[in-house]
mmCIF file of C-alpha atoms and ligand atoms in Angstrom:
data_model
loop_
_atom_site.group_PDB
_atom_site.id
_atom_site.type_symbol
_atom_site.label_atom_id
_atom_site.label_comp_id
_atom_site.label_asym_id
_atom_site.label_seq_id
_atom_site.Cartn_x
_atom_site.Cartn_y
_atom_site.Cartn_z
ATOM 1 C CA MET U 1 67.996 86.611 86.209
ATOM 2 C CA LYS U 2 65.279 83.843 85.958
ATOM 3 C CA ILE U 3 66.720 80.130 84.951
ATOM 4 C CA LYS U 4 64.142 77.409 84.757
ATOM 5 C CA ASN U 5 64.104 74.627 87.175
ATOM 6 C CA ASN U 6 66.588 71.566 86.415
ATOM 7 C CA THR U 7 68.403 73.569 83.932
ATOM 8 C CA ILE U 8 71.981 72.408 83.742
ATOM 9 C CA LEU U 9 74.892 74.526 82.456
ATOM 10 C CA THR U 10 78.380 73.778 81.632
ATOM 11 C CA LEU U 11 80.507 75.888 84.064
ATOM 12 C CA ASP U 12 81.642 78.276 80.846
ATOM 13 C CA LYS U 13 77.900 78.689 79.804
ATOM 14 C CA PHE U 14 76.964 79.496 83.415
ATOM 15 C CA ILE U 15 79.964 81.912 83.818
ATOM 16 C CA ASN U 16 78.757 83.624 80.615
ATOM 17 C CA LYS U 17 75.285 83.851 81.543
ATOM 18 C CA ALA U 18 76.412 85.095 85.028
ATOM 19 C CA LEU U 19 78.811 88.025 83.661
ATOM 20 C CA TYR U 20 77.784 88.735 80.076
ATOM 21 C CA ASP U 21 73.878 87.753 79.956
ATOM 22 C CA ASP U 22 72.631 91.048 77.712
ATOM 23 C CA LYS U 23 70.322 92.343 80.126
ATOM 24 C CA SER U 24 71.588 91.127 83.452
ATOM 25 C CA GLY U 25 74.915 89.891 83.511
ATOM 26 C CA TYR U 26 77.202 91.450 86.114
ATOM 27 C CA TYR U 27 79.495 93.077 83.266
ATOM 28 C CA MET U 28 76.461 94.544 81.370
ATOM 29 C CA LYS U 29 74.803 96.367 84.044
ATOM 30 C CA SER U 30 77.610 97.724 86.480
ATOM 31 C CA ASN U 31 81.094 99.306 86.988
ATOM 32 C CA PRO U 32 83.014 96.676 88.929
ATOM 33 C CA PHE U 33 86.098 99.227 89.686
ATOM 34 C CA GLY U 34 87.445 100.844 92.549
ATOM 35 C CA LYS U 35 86.667 101.506 96.311
ATOM 36 C CA LYS U 36 82.773 101.576 95.961
ATOM 37 C CA GLY U 37 83.247 98.924 93.365
ATOM 38 C CA ASP U 38 84.173 95.206 93.870
ATOM 39 C CA TYR U 39 87.891 95.098 92.790
ATOM 40 C CA ILE U 40 90.727 97.566 91.846
ATOM 41 C CA THR U 41 93.108 97.003 88.573
ATOM 42 C CA ALA U 42 96.724 98.054 88.540
ATOM 43 C CA PRO U 43 95.718 100.980 86.161
ATOM 44 C CA ASN U 44 93.227 102.463 88.732
ATOM 45 C CA ILE U 45 95.877 101.911 91.500
ATOM 46 C CA SER U 46 98.548 104.523 89.879
ATOM 47 C CA ILE U 47 98.770 106.131 86.645
ATOM 48 C CA LEU U 48 102.539 105.039 86.959
ATOM 49 C CA PHE U 49 101.340 101.587 85.902
ATOM 50 C CA SER U 50 99.886 102.765 82.536
ATOM 51 C CA GLU U 51 102.702 105.086 81.743
ATOM 52 C CA MET U 52 105.198 102.216 81.866
ATOM 53 C CA ILE U 53 102.980 99.931 79.691
ATOM 54 C CA ALA U 54 102.793 102.971 77.326
ATOM 55 C CA ILE U 55 106.978 103.222 77.361
ATOM 56 C CA TRP U 56 107.138 99.620 76.707
ATOM 57 C CA ILE U 57 104.973 99.620 73.650
ATOM 58 C CA ILE U 58 107.126 102.706 72.089
ATOM 59 C CA SER U 59 110.102 100.534 72.933
ATOM 60 C CA PHE U 60 108.501 97.363 71.353
ATOM 61 C CA TRP U 61 107.286 99.449 68.197
ATOM 62 C CA GLU U 62 111.254 100.642 68.102
ATOM 63 C CA ASN U 63 112.164 97.030 67.965
ATOM 64 C CA LEU U 64 109.773 96.228 65.069
ATOM 65 C CA LYS U 65 111.823 99.042 63.237
ATOM 66 C CA CYS U 66 109.536 101.768 63.650
ATOM 67 C CA PRO U 67 106.685 101.020 61.171
ATOM 68 C CA LYS U 68 104.808 103.969 60.002
ATOM 69 C CA LYS U 69 101.499 102.504 60.640
ATOM 70 C CA LEU U 70 100.705 100.498 64.003
ATOM 71 C CA ASN U 71 97.589 99.075 65.638
ATOM 72 C CA ILE U 72 97.532 99.174 69.342
ATOM 73 C CA ILE U 73 94.645 97.143 70.359
ATOM 74 C CA GLU U 74 93.487 96.896 74.185
ATOM 75 C CA LEU U 75 91.381 93.831 75.088
ATOM 76 C CA GLY U 76 88.731 94.495 77.470
ATOM 77 C CA ALA U 77 89.422 98.151 78.597
ATOM 78 C CA GLY U 78 87.495 98.496 81.677
ATOM 79 C CA ASN U 79 86.653 102.015 82.647
ATOM 80 C CA GLY U 80 89.088 103.194 80.022
ATOM 81 C CA GLU U 81 91.622 104.253 82.645
ATOM 82 C CA MET U 82 94.619 102.524 81.250
ATOM 83 C CA MET U 83 94.120 103.657 77.857
ATOM 84 C CA ASP U 84 93.487 107.205 78.953
ATOM 85 C CA GLN U 85 96.906 107.637 80.578
ATOM 86 C CA ILE U 86 98.639 105.657 77.841
ATOM 87 C CA ILE U 87 97.597 108.046 75.151
ATOM 88 C CA LYS U 88 98.659 110.912 77.474
ATOM 89 C CA THR U 89 101.943 109.340 77.736
ATOM 90 C CA PHE U 90 102.112 109.235 73.868
ATOM 91 C CA ASP U 91 101.453 112.530 73.371
ATOM 92 C CA GLY U 92 105.227 113.515 74.482
ATOM 93 C CA PHE U 93 106.679 111.299 71.671
ATOM 94 C CA GLN U 94 106.233 113.253 68.533
ATOM 95 C CA VAL U 95 107.231 110.840 65.845
ATOM 96 C CA PHE U 96 105.403 107.932 67.391
ATOM 97 C CA LYS U 97 102.122 110.023 67.665
ATOM 98 C CA ASN U 98 101.978 110.100 63.818
ATOM 99 C CA CYS U 99 102.159 106.122 63.837
ATOM 100 C CA TYR U 100 99.610 104.689 65.979
ATOM 101 C CA LYS U 101 96.068 103.869 65.910
ATOM 102 C CA ILE U 102 93.955 102.765 69.028
ATOM 103 C CA ASN U 103 91.516 99.897 68.751
ATOM 104 C CA ILE U 104 89.250 98.639 71.637
ATOM 105 C CA LEU U 105 87.836 95.271 72.008
ATOM 106 C CA GLU U 106 84.929 95.721 74.749
ATOM 107 C CA LYS U 107 82.093 93.109 75.192
ATOM 108 C CA SER U 108 80.340 95.246 78.019
ATOM 109 C CA ILE U 109 77.765 97.634 76.499
ATOM 110 C CA TYR U 110 77.736 99.543 79.864
ATOM 111 C CA LEU U 111 81.601 99.826 80.180
ATOM 112 C CA LYS U 112 81.842 100.811 76.456
ATOM 113 C CA LYS U 113 79.796 103.862 77.440
ATOM 114 C CA ILE U 114 81.944 104.670 80.428
ATOM 115 C CA GLN U 115 85.013 104.597 78.085
ATOM 116 C CA LYS U 116 83.658 106.211 75.215
ATOM 117 C CA GLN U 117 82.707 109.150 77.989
ATOM 118 C CA LYS U 118 86.529 109.048 79.357
ATOM 119 C CA LEU U 119 88.044 108.930 76.182
ATOM 120 C CA LYS U 120 85.878 111.398 74.119
ATOM 121 C CA ASN U 121 87.945 113.712 71.168
ATOM 122 C CA LYS U 122 90.405 110.836 71.190
ATOM 123 C CA ASN U 123 90.833 109.054 67.783
ATOM 124 C CA ILE U 124 89.694 105.356 68.817
ATOM 125 C CA LYS U 125 87.951 102.555 67.083
ATOM 126 C CA TRP U 126 85.914 100.297 69.180
ATOM 127 C CA LEU U 127 85.808 96.867 67.265
ATOM 128 C CA LYS U 128 83.090 94.376 66.952
ATOM 129 C CA SER U 129 85.482 91.669 65.805
ATOM 130 C CA LEU U 130 89.211 91.101 65.954
ATOM 131 C CA LYS U 131 89.021 90.337 62.381
ATOM 132 C CA GLU U 132 87.952 93.881 61.419
ATOM 133 C CA ILE U 133 91.863 94.913 62.395
ATOM 134 C CA THR U 134 93.519 96.219 59.570
ATOM 135 C CA ASN U 135 96.721 94.643 58.055
ATOM 136 C CA VAL U 136 99.468 96.575 59.719
ATOM 137 C CA PRO U 137 101.927 95.435 62.556
ATOM 138 C CA ASN U 138 99.737 95.076 65.873
ATOM 139 C CA ILE U 139 100.602 95.450 69.689
ATOM 140 C CA PHE U 140 97.590 93.701 71.382
ATOM 141 C CA ILE U 141 97.329 94.617 75.297
ATOM 142 C CA ALA U 142 95.563 92.413 77.775
ATOM 143 C CA ASN U 143 95.547 93.505 81.312
ATOM 144 C CA GLU U 144 93.166 91.232 83.473
ATOM 145 C CA PHE U 145 91.696 90.075 80.110
ATOM 146 C CA PHE U 146 92.026 86.560 80.097
ATOM 147 C CA ASP U 147 90.712 86.127 83.584
ATOM 148 C CA ALA U 148 87.162 87.602 82.701
ATOM 149 C CA LEU U 149 86.842 84.910 80.214
ATOM 150 C CA PRO U 150 84.567 82.083 80.955
ATOM 151 C CA ILE U 151 86.306 78.536 81.687
ATOM 152 C CA LYS U 152 85.264 74.878 81.668
ATOM 153 C CA GLN U 153 86.492 72.420 84.052
ATOM 154 C CA PHE U 154 87.141 68.630 84.218
ATOM 155 C CA ILE U 155 87.884 66.330 87.052
ATOM 156 C CA LYS U 156 89.693 63.085 86.794
ATOM 157 C CA LYS U 157 88.022 60.141 89.113
ATOM 158 C CA LYS U 158 88.222 56.877 87.224
ATOM 159 C CA ASN U 159 87.215 58.445 83.977
ATOM 160 C CA TRP U 160 87.012 62.583 82.977
ATOM 161 C CA TYR U 161 84.114 64.284 84.234
ATOM 162 C CA GLU U 162 83.009 67.823 83.009
ATOM 163 C CA ARG U 163 81.884 70.294 85.960
ATOM 164 C CA ASN U 164 78.289 71.686 85.402
ATOM 165 C CA VAL U 165 75.879 73.875 87.414
ATOM 166 C CA LYS U 166 72.657 72.596 87.907
ATOM 167 C CA PHE U 167 69.745 74.969 88.845
ATOM 168 C CA THR U 168 67.088 73.423 91.638
ATOM 169 C CA LYS U 169 64.820 76.322 92.921
ATOM 170 C CA LEU U 170 64.740 79.428 91.334
ATOM 171 C CA ASN U 171 68.216 80.830 91.238
ATOM 172 C CA LYS U 172 69.732 78.158 93.632
ATOM 173 C CA SER U 173 72.007 75.970 92.308
ATOM 174 C CA SER U 174 74.850 73.361 92.951
ATOM 175 C CA PHE U 175 77.633 71.579 90.995
ATOM 176 C CA VAL U 176 77.311 68.672 89.084
ATOM 177 C CA ASP U 177 80.040 66.588 87.567
ATOM 178 C CA ILE U 178 78.826 64.695 84.285
ATOM 179 C CA LEU U 179 80.878 61.821 82.614
ATOM 180 C CA THR U 180 82.524 63.110 79.140
ATOM 181 C CA ASP U 181 84.696 62.062 76.717
ATOM 182 C CA ILE U 182 88.022 63.914 77.095
ATOM 183 C CA LYS U 183 89.376 62.617 73.750
ATOM 184 C CA LYS U 184 86.506 64.730 71.687
ATOM 185 C CA ILE U 185 87.509 67.838 73.750
ATOM 186 C CA GLU U 186 91.111 67.340 73.168
ATOM 187 C CA LYS U 187 90.394 67.047 69.172
ATOM 188 C CA LYS U 188 88.718 70.208 69.399
ATOM 189 C CA ILE U 189 91.688 72.004 71.272
ATOM 190 C CA GLY U 190 94.247 70.326 68.885
ATOM 191 C CA PHE U 191 96.518 68.890 71.830
ATOM 192 C CA LYS U 192 96.253 66.485 74.635
ATOM 193 C CA ILE U 193 95.169 68.769 77.262
ATOM 194 C CA SER U 194 94.597 65.878 79.869
ATOM 195 C CA TYR U 195 98.392 64.740 79.675
ATOM 196 C CA LYS U 196 99.754 64.177 83.213
ATOM 197 C CA GLN U 197 96.650 66.144 84.948
ATOM 198 C CA LYS U 198 94.287 65.463 87.633
ATOM 199 C CA PHE U 199 92.248 68.532 87.058
ATOM 200 C CA ILE U 200 91.724 70.779 83.685
ATOM 201 C CA GLU U 201 90.761 74.352 83.727
ATOM 202 C CA TYR U 202 90.751 76.183 80.559
ATOM 203 C CA SER U 203 88.914 78.941 78.558
ATOM 204 C CA PRO U 204 87.653 77.859 75.177
ATOM 205 C CA LEU U 205 87.256 81.584 74.314
ATOM 206 C CA SER U 206 90.770 82.208 75.480
ATOM 207 C CA ILE U 207 92.062 79.776 72.694
ATOM 208 C CA LYS U 208 89.367 81.138 70.182
ATOM 209 C CA TYR U 209 90.900 84.643 70.748
ATOM 210 C CA LEU U 210 94.468 83.644 70.754
ATOM 211 C CA LYS U 211 94.072 81.895 67.332
ATOM 212 C CA ILE U 212 92.657 84.984 65.727
ATOM 213 C CA ILE U 213 95.650 87.192 67.309
ATOM 214 C CA SER U 214 98.428 84.445 66.326
ATOM 215 C CA GLU U 215 97.186 84.976 62.840
ATOM 216 C CA LYS U 216 97.347 88.592 62.969
ATOM 217 C CA ILE U 217 100.858 88.367 64.409
ATOM 218 C CA ASN U 218 102.067 85.974 62.044
ATOM 219 C CA THR U 219 100.812 87.871 59.192
ATOM 220 C CA ASN U 220 101.417 91.374 60.043
ATOM 221 C CA ASN U 221 104.239 91.100 63.008
ATOM 222 C CA GLY U 222 103.629 92.520 66.476
ATOM 223 C CA GLY U 223 102.848 90.897 69.683
ATOM 224 C CA ILE U 224 100.571 90.600 72.567
ATOM 225 C CA LEU U 225 101.406 91.413 76.198
ATOM 226 C CA ILE U 226 99.304 89.807 78.568
ATOM 227 C CA ILE U 227 99.186 90.921 82.434
ATOM 228 C CA ASP U 228 97.058 88.760 84.719
ATOM 229 C CA TYR U 229 97.108 86.802 88.120
ATOM 230 C CA GLY U 230 98.487 83.518 87.642
ATOM 231 C CA TYR U 231 100.643 80.702 87.774
ATOM 232 C CA LEU U 232 103.463 79.223 86.102
ATOM 233 C CA ASP U 233 103.289 75.167 87.057
ATOM 234 C CA SER U 234 102.185 72.753 84.306
ATOM 235 C CA SER U 235 99.790 70.756 86.509
ATOM 236 C CA MET U 236 96.330 72.401 86.534
ATOM 237 C CA LYS U 237 94.413 73.835 89.610
ATOM 238 C CA ASN U 238 90.866 74.610 90.501
ATOM 239 C CA THR U 239 91.115 78.487 90.645
ATOM 240 C CA LEU U 240 87.434 79.606 90.095
ATOM 241 C CA LYS U 241 86.453 82.249 92.728
ATOM 242 C CA SER U 242 83.859 84.950 93.054
ATOM 243 C CA ILE U 243 84.631 88.530 94.126
ATOM 244 C CA SER U 244 82.418 91.200 95.473
ATOM 245 C CA LYS U 245 82.867 93.970 97.351
ATOM 246 C CA HIS U 246 86.635 93.338 97.612
ATOM 247 C CA LYS U 247 86.149 89.745 99.479
ATOM 248 C CA PHE U 248 85.656 86.278 98.048
ATOM 249 C CA ASN U 249 82.439 84.711 98.156
ATOM 250 C CA ASP U 250 80.670 81.795 96.898
ATOM 251 C CA VAL U 251 80.872 81.378 93.207
ATOM 252 C CA LEU U 252 76.921 79.930 93.000
ATOM 253 C CA SER U 253 75.264 82.253 95.650
ATOM 254 C CA LYS U 254 75.517 85.706 93.881
ATOM 255 C CA PHE U 255 74.412 84.796 90.278
ATOM 256 C CA GLY U 256 74.823 87.701 88.060
ATOM 257 C CA ALA U 257 75.801 90.119 91.231
ATOM 258 C CA SER U 258 79.471 89.232 91.748
ATOM 259 C CA ASP U 259 82.589 88.805 89.610
ATOM 260 C CA ILE U 260 83.499 85.429 88.773
ATOM 261 C CA THR U 261 87.049 84.794 87.792
ATOM 262 C CA HIS U 262 90.152 82.342 87.621
ATOM 263 C CA ASN U 263 94.089 82.336 87.953
ATOM 264 C CA ILE U 264 95.766 81.878 84.378
ATOM 265 C CA ASN U 265 97.712 78.987 83.794
ATOM 266 C CA PHE U 266 100.632 80.854 82.034
ATOM 267 C CA LYS U 267 102.174 77.350 81.136
ATOM 268 C CA LEU U 268 98.904 76.223 79.210
ATOM 269 C CA LEU U 269 98.897 79.397 77.312
ATOM 270 C CA GLU U 270 102.350 79.040 76.143
ATOM 271 C CA LYS U 271 101.487 75.584 74.932
ATOM 272 C CA ILE U 272 98.533 77.277 73.150
ATOM 273 C CA ILE U 273 100.232 79.921 71.598
ATOM 274 C CA LYS U 274 103.141 77.589 70.377
ATOM 275 C CA LYS U 275 100.556 75.414 68.633
ATOM 276 C CA PHE U 276 99.699 78.647 66.722
ATOM 277 C CA ASN U 277 103.131 79.040 65.639
ATOM 278 C CA LEU U 278 104.218 81.918 68.030
ATOM 279 C CA LYS U 279 106.681 82.080 70.626
ATOM 280 C CA MET U 280 106.823 83.216 74.299
ATOM 281 C CA SER U 281 109.478 85.829 74.097
ATOM 282 C CA GLY U 282 109.309 86.740 77.950
ATOM 283 C CA ILE U 283 107.501 85.815 81.330
ATOM 284 C CA THR U 284 108.218 87.398 84.561
ATOM 285 C CA ASN U 285 106.213 88.798 87.607
ATOM 286 C CA GLN U 286 104.719 92.373 87.814
ATOM 287 C CA LYS U 287 107.276 93.245 90.451
ATOM 288 C CA ASN U 288 110.337 92.832 87.981
ATOM 289 C CA PHE U 289 108.441 93.974 84.750
ATOM 290 C CA LEU U 290 107.507 97.350 86.126
ATOM 291 C CA THR U 291 110.999 97.675 87.938
ATOM 292 C CA ASN U 292 113.113 96.964 84.911
ATOM 293 C CA LEU U 293 110.697 99.552 83.070
ATOM 294 C CA GLY U 294 111.986 101.954 85.577
ATOM 295 C CA ILE U 295 108.729 102.705 87.802
ATOM 296 C CA LEU U 296 110.628 103.530 91.105
ATOM 297 C CA GLN U 297 112.951 106.043 89.050
ATOM 298 C CA ARG U 298 109.805 107.741 87.599
ATOM 299 C CA ALA U 299 108.088 107.852 90.775
ATOM 300 C CA GLU U 300 111.470 109.853 92.450
ATOM 301 C CA ILE U 301 111.167 112.349 89.323
ATOM 302 C CA ILE U 302 107.650 112.827 89.640
ATOM 303 C CA SER U 303 107.486 113.391 93.395
ATOM 304 C CA LYS U 304 110.895 115.383 93.704
ATOM 305 C CA ASN U 305 108.811 118.705 94.643
ATOM 306 C CA LEU U 306 105.964 117.160 96.092
ATOM 307 C CA PRO U 307 104.853 117.594 100.065
ATOM 308 C CA PHE U 308 105.428 114.385 101.938
ATOM 309 C CA SER U 309 101.890 113.417 102.354
ATOM 310 C CA LYS U 310 101.772 113.171 98.319
ATOM 311 C CA LYS U 311 104.879 111.624 97.759
ATOM 312 C CA ALA U 312 103.964 108.922 100.277
ATOM 313 C CA ASP U 313 100.710 108.345 98.452
ATOM 314 C CA ILE U 314 102.579 107.716 95.096
ATOM 315 C CA TYR U 315 104.973 105.004 96.776
ATOM 316 C CA PHE U 316 102.054 103.520 98.936
ATOM 317 C CA ARG U 317 100.400 102.790 95.327
ATOM 318 C CA ILE U 318 103.480 101.563 93.768
ATOM 319 C CA LYS U 319 103.909 99.100 96.687
ATOM 320 C CA ARG U 320 100.758 97.837 95.866
ATOM 321 C CA LEU U 321 101.603 97.340 92.410
ATOM 322 C CA ILE U 322 105.170 95.705 93.328
ATOM 323 C CA ASP U 323 105.110 94.286 96.646
ATOM 324 C CA LYS U 324 105.104 90.403 96.938
ATOM 325 C CA ASN U 325 102.356 90.240 99.219
ATOM 326 C CA SER U 326 100.440 92.350 96.926
ATOM 327 C CA MET U 327 100.270 92.076 93.094
ATOM 328 C CA GLY U 328 104.178 91.849 92.725
ATOM 329 C CA GLU U 329 104.368 88.204 92.469
ATOM 330 C CA LEU U 330 100.903 87.037 91.768
ATOM 331 C CA PHE U 331 100.579 88.771 88.525
ATOM 332 C CA LYS U 332 102.781 87.574 85.692
ATOM 333 C CA VAL U 333 103.700 89.514 82.608
ATOM 334 C CA MET U 334 103.889 87.442 79.313
ATOM 335 C CA LEU U 335 104.957 88.525 76.033
ATOM 336 C CA VAL U 336 103.882 86.532 72.832
ATOM 337 C CA THR U 337 105.679 87.219 69.516
ATOM 338 C CA LYS U 338 106.834 85.730 66.271
ATOM 339 C CA LYS U 339 109.578 83.116 66.562
ATOM 340 C CA ASN U 340 112.194 85.496 65.084
ATOM 341 C CA ASN U 341 111.680 88.221 67.634
ATOM 342 C CA LYS U 342 114.379 89.114 70.341
ATOM 343 C CA PHE U 343 112.694 92.147 72.032
ATOM 344 C CA THR U 344 113.218 91.412 75.791
ATOM 345 C CA THR U 345 112.734 94.661 77.394
ATOM 346 C CA GLY U 346 110.974 94.394 80.700
ATOM 347 C CA PHE U 347 111.727 90.800 81.174
ATOM 348 C CA THR U 348 115.429 90.566 81.837
ATOM 349 C CA ASN U 349 116.105 89.486 85.435
HETATM 350 C C1 SAM E 401 88.697 92.272 84.864
HETATM 351 S S1 SAM E 401 88.229 93.601 83.879
HETATM 352 C C2 SAM E 401 89.793 94.500 83.127
HETATM 353 C C3 SAM E 401 89.613 95.830 83.154
HETATM 354 C C4 SAM E 401 90.943 96.656 82.424
HETATM 355 N N1 SAM E 401 91.878 95.709 81.540
HETATM 356 C C5 SAM E 401 91.701 97.120 83.746
HETATM 357 O O1 SAM E 401 92.551 96.210 83.735
HETATM 358 O O2 SAM E 401 91.032 97.759 84.431
HETATM 359 C C6 SAM E 401 87.921 92.574 82.096
HETATM 360 C C7 SAM E 401 87.440 93.472 81.059
HETATM 361 O O3 SAM E 401 86.963 92.599 79.866
HETATM 362 C C8 SAM E 401 86.262 92.809 79.206
HETATM 363 N N2 SAM E 401 85.911 91.769 78.634
HETATM 364 C C9 SAM E 401 85.336 90.257 79.018
HETATM 365 N N3 SAM E 401 85.220 89.316 78.166
HETATM 366 C C10 SAM E 401 85.516 90.240 77.022
HETATM 367 C C11 SAM E 401 84.983 89.711 75.732
HETATM 368 N N4 SAM E 401 84.705 88.537 75.150
HETATM 369 N N5 SAM E 401 85.572 90.661 74.739
HETATM 370 C C12 SAM E 401 85.899 92.002 75.126
HETATM 371 N N6 SAM E 401 86.099 92.149 76.323
HETATM 372 C C13 SAM E 401 85.741 91.560 77.327
HETATM 373 C C14 SAM E 401 85.308 93.393 80.244
HETATM 374 O O4 SAM E 401 83.960 93.880 79.952
HETATM 375 C C15 SAM E 401 85.767 94.172 81.309
HETATM 376 O O5 SAM E 401 86.342 95.435 80.594
#
């Protein structure tokens, strides 16, 4: 991707170009998942992850009083693996089967093709915009979606500076921090994001999506289940990172050829959804969520008559999902609902 000398981009614009440039953005030309790719996500580690999500969706539908029409919307469906397994699990639930419609919001045309291939013969609507969602209760599922959205960063010295990227020679770049008016930004966001912070990291696009999602949930009922790596402290950190071939690398050095991501600040997400009149109905880590939903019992059932090697493989995969040194603690699960909702399945300690 050619960028002119001396071009300066705010960090979010830089990430957007690196990941989502129509022609040469990272997500627009490659399949990042799995051993041969750059990273692996939970649905691609074990089908039991998606089974647990499917069971959770059915329980939440019951909590919503079993509406005859329900939209399930997956945000950023990757290679389609999670939705494939979710639909297979739904097939065993006769009454529920007649009530739901699946929608996918996917930005990458390349991944959309892979999803359409994997999910062919399934009744799915690929959305161009969240505004197309029909007015019935909605359950949004976002596994590793928000971490893929571009972020802005601000640094407090004496005043606040915004982090930018300057291209010096062809595709050589460096960070430059430029003096900014944080009050203007706060006016746009609608709250004082700089309160008690020395560093700010947030995604304007996340706020935009959460606004539309909140309007949909407030009007039609439902909720959003967010699963992502992140932290719960209120003080924000610099978590920007780049990943290629399962290893971290320099964010600036592999422009367009490496994933760029960050850890989600769940406290900030909570502030945002509160501003949009919703509540956080639950927050826990992936280990608690999956074990509460019975992933270990399910593994026992399906591995009962299997040879030792297959059994070991099932448990090895679950260990990656729930072990505290793997995804179990770093990954958090958050449920956002209307203020009067009391559903807590998966979130009790
Ligand atoms: C890290 S991947 C996670 C994929 C999948 N959920 C999984 O767990 O395997 C992020 C996904 O979000 C998609 N994505 C990123 N930005 C998006 C946007 N603005 N709208 C819709 N999809 C987006 C990417 O193309 C990719 O499919």
